[in-house]
Coordinates of N, CA and C in Angstrom, one line a residue:
X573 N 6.0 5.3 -11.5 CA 5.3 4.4 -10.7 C 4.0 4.0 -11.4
X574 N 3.8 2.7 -11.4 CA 2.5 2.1 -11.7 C 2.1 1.5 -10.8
X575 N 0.8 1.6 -10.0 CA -0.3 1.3 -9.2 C -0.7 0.3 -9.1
X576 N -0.6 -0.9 -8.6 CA -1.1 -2.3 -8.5 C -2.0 -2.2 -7.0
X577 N -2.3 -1.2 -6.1 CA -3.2 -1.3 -5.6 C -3.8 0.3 -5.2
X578 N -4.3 0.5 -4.5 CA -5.1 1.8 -4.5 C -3.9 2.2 -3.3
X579 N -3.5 3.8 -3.5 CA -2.5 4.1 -2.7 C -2.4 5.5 -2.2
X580 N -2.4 5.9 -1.0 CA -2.8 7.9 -1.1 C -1.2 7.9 -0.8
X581 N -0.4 9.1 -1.2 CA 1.3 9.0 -1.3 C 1.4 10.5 -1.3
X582 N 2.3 11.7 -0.8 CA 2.6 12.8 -1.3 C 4.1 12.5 -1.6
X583 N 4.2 12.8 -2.8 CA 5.6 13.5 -3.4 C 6.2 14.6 -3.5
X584 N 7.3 14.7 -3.6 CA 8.3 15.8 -3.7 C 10.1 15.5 -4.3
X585 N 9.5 16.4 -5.3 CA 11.3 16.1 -6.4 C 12.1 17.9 -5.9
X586 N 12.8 17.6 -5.6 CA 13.9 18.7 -5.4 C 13.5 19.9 -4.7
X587 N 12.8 19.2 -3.6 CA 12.1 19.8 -2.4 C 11.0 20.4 -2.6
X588 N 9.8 20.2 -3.7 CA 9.0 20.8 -4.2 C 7.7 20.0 -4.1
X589 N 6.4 20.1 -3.9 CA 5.8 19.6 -4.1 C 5.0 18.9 -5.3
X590 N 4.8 17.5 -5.8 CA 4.7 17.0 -6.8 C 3.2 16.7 -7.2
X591 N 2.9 15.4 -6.0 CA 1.5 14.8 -6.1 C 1.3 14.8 -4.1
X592 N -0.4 15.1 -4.4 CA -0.7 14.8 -2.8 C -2.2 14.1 -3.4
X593 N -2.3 13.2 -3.0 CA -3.5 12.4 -3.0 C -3.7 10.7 -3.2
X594 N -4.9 10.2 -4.1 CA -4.7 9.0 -4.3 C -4.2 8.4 -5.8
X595 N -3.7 7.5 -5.8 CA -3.3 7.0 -6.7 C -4.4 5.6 -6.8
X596 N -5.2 5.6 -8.1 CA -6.0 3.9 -7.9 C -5.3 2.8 -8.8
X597 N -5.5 1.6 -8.6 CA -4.7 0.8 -9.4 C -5.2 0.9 -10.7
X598 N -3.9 0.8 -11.4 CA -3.9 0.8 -12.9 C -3.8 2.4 -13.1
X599 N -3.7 3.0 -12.2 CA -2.5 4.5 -12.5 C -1.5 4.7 -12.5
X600 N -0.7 5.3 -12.9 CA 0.7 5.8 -13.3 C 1.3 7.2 -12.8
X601 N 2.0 7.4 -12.1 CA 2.4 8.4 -12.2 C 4.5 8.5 -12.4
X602 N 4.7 10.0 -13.2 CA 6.1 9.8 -13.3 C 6.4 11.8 -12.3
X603 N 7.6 11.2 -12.1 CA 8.4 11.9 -11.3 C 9.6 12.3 -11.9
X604 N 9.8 13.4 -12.0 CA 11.2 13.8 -12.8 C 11.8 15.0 -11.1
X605 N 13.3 14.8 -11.5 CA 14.0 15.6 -10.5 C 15.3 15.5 -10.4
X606 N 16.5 16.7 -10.5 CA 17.1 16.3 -10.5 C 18.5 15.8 -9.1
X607 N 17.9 16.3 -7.8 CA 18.7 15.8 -6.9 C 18.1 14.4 -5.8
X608 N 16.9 15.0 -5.8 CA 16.0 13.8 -4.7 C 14.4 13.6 -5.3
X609 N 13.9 12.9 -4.1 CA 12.5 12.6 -4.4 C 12.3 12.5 -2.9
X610 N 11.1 12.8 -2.6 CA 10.9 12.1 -1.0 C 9.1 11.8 -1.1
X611 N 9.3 10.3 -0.6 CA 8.0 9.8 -0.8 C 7.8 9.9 1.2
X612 N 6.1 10.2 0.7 CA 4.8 9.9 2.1 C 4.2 9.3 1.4
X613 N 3.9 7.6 2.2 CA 3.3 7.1 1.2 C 2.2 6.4 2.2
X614 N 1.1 6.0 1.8 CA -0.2 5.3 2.8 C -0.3 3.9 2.5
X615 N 0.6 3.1 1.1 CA 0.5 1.6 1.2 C 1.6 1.0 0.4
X616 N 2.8 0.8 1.1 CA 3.9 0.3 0.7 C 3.9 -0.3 -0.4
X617 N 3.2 -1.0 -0.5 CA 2.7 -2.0 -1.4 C 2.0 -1.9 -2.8
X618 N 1.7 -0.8 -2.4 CA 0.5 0.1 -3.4 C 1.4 0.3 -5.0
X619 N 2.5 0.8 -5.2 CA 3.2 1.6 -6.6 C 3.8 0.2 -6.9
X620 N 4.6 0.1 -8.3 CA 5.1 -1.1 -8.6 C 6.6 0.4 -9.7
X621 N 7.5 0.5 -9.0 CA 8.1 1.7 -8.9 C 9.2 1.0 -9.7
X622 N 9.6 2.3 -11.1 CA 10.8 1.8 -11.8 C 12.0 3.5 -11.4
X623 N 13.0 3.3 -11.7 CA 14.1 4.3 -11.4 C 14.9 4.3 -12.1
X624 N 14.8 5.3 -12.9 CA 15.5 5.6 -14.0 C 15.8 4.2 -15.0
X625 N 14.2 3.9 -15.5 CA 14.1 2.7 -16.5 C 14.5 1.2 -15.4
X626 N 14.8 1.6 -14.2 CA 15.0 -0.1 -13.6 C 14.8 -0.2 -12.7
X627 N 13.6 -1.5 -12.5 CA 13.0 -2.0 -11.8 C 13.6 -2.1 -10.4
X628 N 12.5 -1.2 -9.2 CA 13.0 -0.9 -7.6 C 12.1 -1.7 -7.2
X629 N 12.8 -2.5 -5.8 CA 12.4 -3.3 -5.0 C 10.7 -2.5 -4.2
X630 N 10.0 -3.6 -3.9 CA 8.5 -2.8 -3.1 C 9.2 -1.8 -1.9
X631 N 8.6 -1.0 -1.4 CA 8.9 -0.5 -0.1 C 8.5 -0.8 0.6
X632 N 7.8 -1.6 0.6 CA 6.9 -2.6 2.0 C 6.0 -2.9 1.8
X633 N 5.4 -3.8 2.7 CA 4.5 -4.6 2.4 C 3.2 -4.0 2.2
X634 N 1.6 -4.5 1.2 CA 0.5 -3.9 1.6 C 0.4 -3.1 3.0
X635 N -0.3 -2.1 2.5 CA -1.0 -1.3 3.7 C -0.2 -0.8 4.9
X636 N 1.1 -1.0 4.6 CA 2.2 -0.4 5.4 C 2.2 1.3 5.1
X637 N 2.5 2.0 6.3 CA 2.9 3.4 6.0 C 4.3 3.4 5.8
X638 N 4.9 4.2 5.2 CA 6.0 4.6 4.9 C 6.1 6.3 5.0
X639 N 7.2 6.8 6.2 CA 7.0 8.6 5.8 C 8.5 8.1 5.6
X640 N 8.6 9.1 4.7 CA 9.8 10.1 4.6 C 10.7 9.4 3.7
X641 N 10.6 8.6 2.7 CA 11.6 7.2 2.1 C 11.9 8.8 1.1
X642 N 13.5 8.5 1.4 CA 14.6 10.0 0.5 C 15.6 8.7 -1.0
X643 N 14.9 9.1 -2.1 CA 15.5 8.5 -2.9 C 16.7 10.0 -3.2
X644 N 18.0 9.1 -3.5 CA 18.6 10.6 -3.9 C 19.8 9.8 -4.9
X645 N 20.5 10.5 -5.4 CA 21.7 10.5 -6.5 C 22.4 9.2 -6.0
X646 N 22.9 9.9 -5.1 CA 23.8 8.8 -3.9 C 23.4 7.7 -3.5
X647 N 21.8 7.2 -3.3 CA 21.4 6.2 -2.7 C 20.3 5.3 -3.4
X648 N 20.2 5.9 -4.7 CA 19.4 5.0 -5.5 C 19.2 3.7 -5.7
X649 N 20.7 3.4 -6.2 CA 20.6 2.0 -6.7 C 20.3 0.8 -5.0
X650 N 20.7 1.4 -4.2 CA 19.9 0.2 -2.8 C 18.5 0.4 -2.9
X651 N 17.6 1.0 -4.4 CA 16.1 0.6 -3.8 C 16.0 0.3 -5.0
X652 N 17.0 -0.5 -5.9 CA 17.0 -1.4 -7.5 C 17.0 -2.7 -7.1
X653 N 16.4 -3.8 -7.8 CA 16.2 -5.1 -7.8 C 17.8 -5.5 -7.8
X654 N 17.9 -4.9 -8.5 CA 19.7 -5.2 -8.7 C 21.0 -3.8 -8.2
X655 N 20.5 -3.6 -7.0 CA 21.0 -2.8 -6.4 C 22.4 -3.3 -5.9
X656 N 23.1 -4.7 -6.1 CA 24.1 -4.9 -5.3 C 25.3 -4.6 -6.0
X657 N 25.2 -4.3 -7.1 CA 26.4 -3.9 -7.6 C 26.6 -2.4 -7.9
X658 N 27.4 -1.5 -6.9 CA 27.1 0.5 -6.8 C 28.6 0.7 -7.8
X659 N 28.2 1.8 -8.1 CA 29.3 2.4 -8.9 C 29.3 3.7 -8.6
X660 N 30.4 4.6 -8.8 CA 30.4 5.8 -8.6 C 31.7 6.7 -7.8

């Protein structure tokens, strides 16, 4: 994730705790895991989020809350720009 606005988010990769705080724009943060991720996030809008090298759709708009968004094995590619074509 790279930061296009100022964003407070807790993460967690494979039920673990990752990051709890803020994120300001022009920060980065990466996330490695190998079954899930589960974002709390304070501004939708806030990360500019790639997944596994390819570019994922916003999660919502500025300043939107978002709890609980479960990225996982199974359900990734619906939060890729080019999520319409699944394999597997």
């Amino acid at each position: 994730m790279t930061f296009i606005e100022e964003t407070w988010l807790q993460v967690y990769a494979d039920g673990q705790p990752v990051w709890d705080g803020i994120k300001n724009k022009g920060e980065s943060l990466e996330v490695k895991a190998e079954r899930e991720v589960r974002l709390y996030i304070g501004n939708a809008g806030g990360p500019d989020l790639t997944i596994n090298g390819q570019k994922a759709k916003p999660l919502g708009p500025s300043g939107a809350v978002r709890a609980d968004i479960l990225i996982t094995l199974e359900n990734y590619l619906d939060f890729l720009v080019t999520g319409q074509e699944k394999t597997g």
